[in-house]
């Protein structure tokens, strides 16, 4: 489970970095701004969804152990 959490944390960090890069790229360019902004929003939504899953898995294990 620890290896799985570490790889999930790494993928979350990568998703967050990609979302930030897309967001700032969207702010700097005018031609592809809407496409990049939409991509950044999609990546951030995925990022927060993964955090929700991690929290649910963590507290779900605690509920099962008690």
mmCIF file of C-alpha atoms in Angstrom:
data_model
loop_
_atom_site.group_PDB
_atom_site.id
_atom_site.type_symbol
_atom_site.label_atom_id
_atom_site.label_comp_id
_atom_site.label_asym_id
_atom_site.label_seq_id
_atom_site.Cartn_x
_atom_site.Cartn_y
_atom_site.Cartn_z
ATOM 1 C CA UNK A 1 0.000 0.000 0.000
ATOM 2 C CA UNK A 2 2.902 2.348 0.757
ATOM 3 C CA UNK A 3 4.414 1.935 -2.717
ATOM 4 C CA UNK A 4 1.001 2.555 -4.234
ATOM 5 C CA UNK A 5 0.563 5.752 -2.179
ATOM 6 C CA UNK A 6 4.030 6.989 -3.171
ATOM 7 C CA UNK A 7 3.341 6.461 -6.858
ATOM 8 C CA UNK A 8 -0.058 8.136 -6.446
ATOM 9 C CA UNK A 9 1.577 11.109 -4.722
ATOM 10 C CA UNK A 10 4.092 11.354 -7.558
ATOM 11 C CA UNK A 11 1.361 11.239 -10.185
ATOM 12 C CA UNK A 12 -0.583 13.897 -8.263
ATOM 13 C CA UNK A 13 2.464 16.139 -8.234
ATOM 14 C CA UNK A 14 2.929 15.613 -11.976
ATOM 15 C CA UNK A 15 -0.741 16.395 -12.649
ATOM 16 C CA UNK A 16 -0.526 19.537 -10.522
ATOM 17 C CA UNK A 17 2.628 20.698 -12.321
ATOM 18 C CA UNK A 18 1.073 20.055 -15.741
ATOM 19 C CA UNK A 19 -2.088 21.917 -14.738
ATOM 20 C CA UNK A 20 -0.103 24.925 -13.528
ATOM 21 C CA UNK A 21 2.004 24.977 -16.699
ATOM 22 C CA UNK A 22 -1.135 24.803 -18.844
ATOM 23 C CA UNK A 23 -2.772 27.571 -16.838
ATOM 24 C CA UNK A 24 0.199 29.935 -17.125
ATOM 25 C CA UNK A 25 0.637 29.049 -20.786
ATOM 26 C CA UNK A 26 -3.016 29.964 -21.318
ATOM 27 C CA UNK A 27 -2.465 33.298 -19.632
ATOM 28 C CA UNK A 28 0.555 34.095 -21.815
ATOM 29 C CA UNK A 29 -0.790 33.183 -25.243
ATOM 30 C CA UNK A 30 -3.933 34.510 -26.848
ATOM 31 C CA UNK A 31 -4.375 32.105 -29.769
ATOM 32 C CA UNK A 32 -4.741 28.894 -27.765
ATOM 33 C CA UNK A 33 -5.797 30.471 -24.488
ATOM 34 C CA UNK A 34 -9.233 28.893 -24.240
ATOM 35 C CA UNK A 35 -7.987 25.405 -25.159
ATOM 36 C CA UNK A 36 -5.119 25.574 -22.672
ATOM 37 C CA UNK A 37 -7.384 26.952 -19.964
ATOM 38 C CA UNK A 38 -9.883 24.111 -20.538
ATOM 39 C CA UNK A 39 -7.030 21.586 -20.335
ATOM 40 C CA UNK A 40 -5.810 23.130 -17.084
ATOM 41 C CA UNK A 41 -9.306 22.914 -15.600
ATOM 42 C CA UNK A 42 -9.622 19.269 -16.628
ATOM 43 C CA UNK A 43 -6.249 18.444 -15.089
ATOM 44 C CA UNK A 44 -7.106 20.245 -11.858
ATOM 45 C CA UNK A 45 -10.432 18.397 -11.666
ATOM 46 C CA UNK A 46 -8.561 15.091 -12.050
ATOM 47 C CA UNK A 47 -6.038 16.213 -9.430
ATOM 48 C CA UNK A 48 -8.725 16.970 -6.829
ATOM 49 C CA UNK A 49 -10.596 13.772 -7.684
ATOM 50 C CA UNK A 50 -7.445 11.732 -6.975
ATOM 51 C CA UNK A 51 -7.020 13.534 -3.645
ATOM 52 C CA UNK A 52 -10.623 12.679 -2.783
ATOM 53 C CA UNK A 53 -9.988 9.005 -3.627
ATOM 54 C CA UNK A 54 -6.821 8.944 -1.491
ATOM 55 C CA UNK A 55 -8.673 10.444 1.489
ATOM 56 C CA UNK A 56 -11.551 8.012 1.045
ATOM 57 C CA UNK A 57 -9.163 5.048 0.855
ATOM 58 C CA UNK A 58 -7.306 6.227 3.958
ATOM 59 C CA UNK A 59 -10.412 6.686 6.110
ATOM 60 C CA UNK A 60 -12.092 3.633 4.581
ATOM 61 C CA UNK A 61 -9.238 1.476 5.856
ATOM 62 C CA UNK A 62 -9.584 3.002 9.323
ATOM 63 C CA UNK A 63 -13.326 2.252 9.354
ATOM 64 C CA UNK A 64 -12.704 -1.359 8.392
ATOM 65 C CA UNK A 65 -10.032 -1.800 11.076
ATOM 66 C CA UNK A 66 -12.282 -0.617 13.915
#
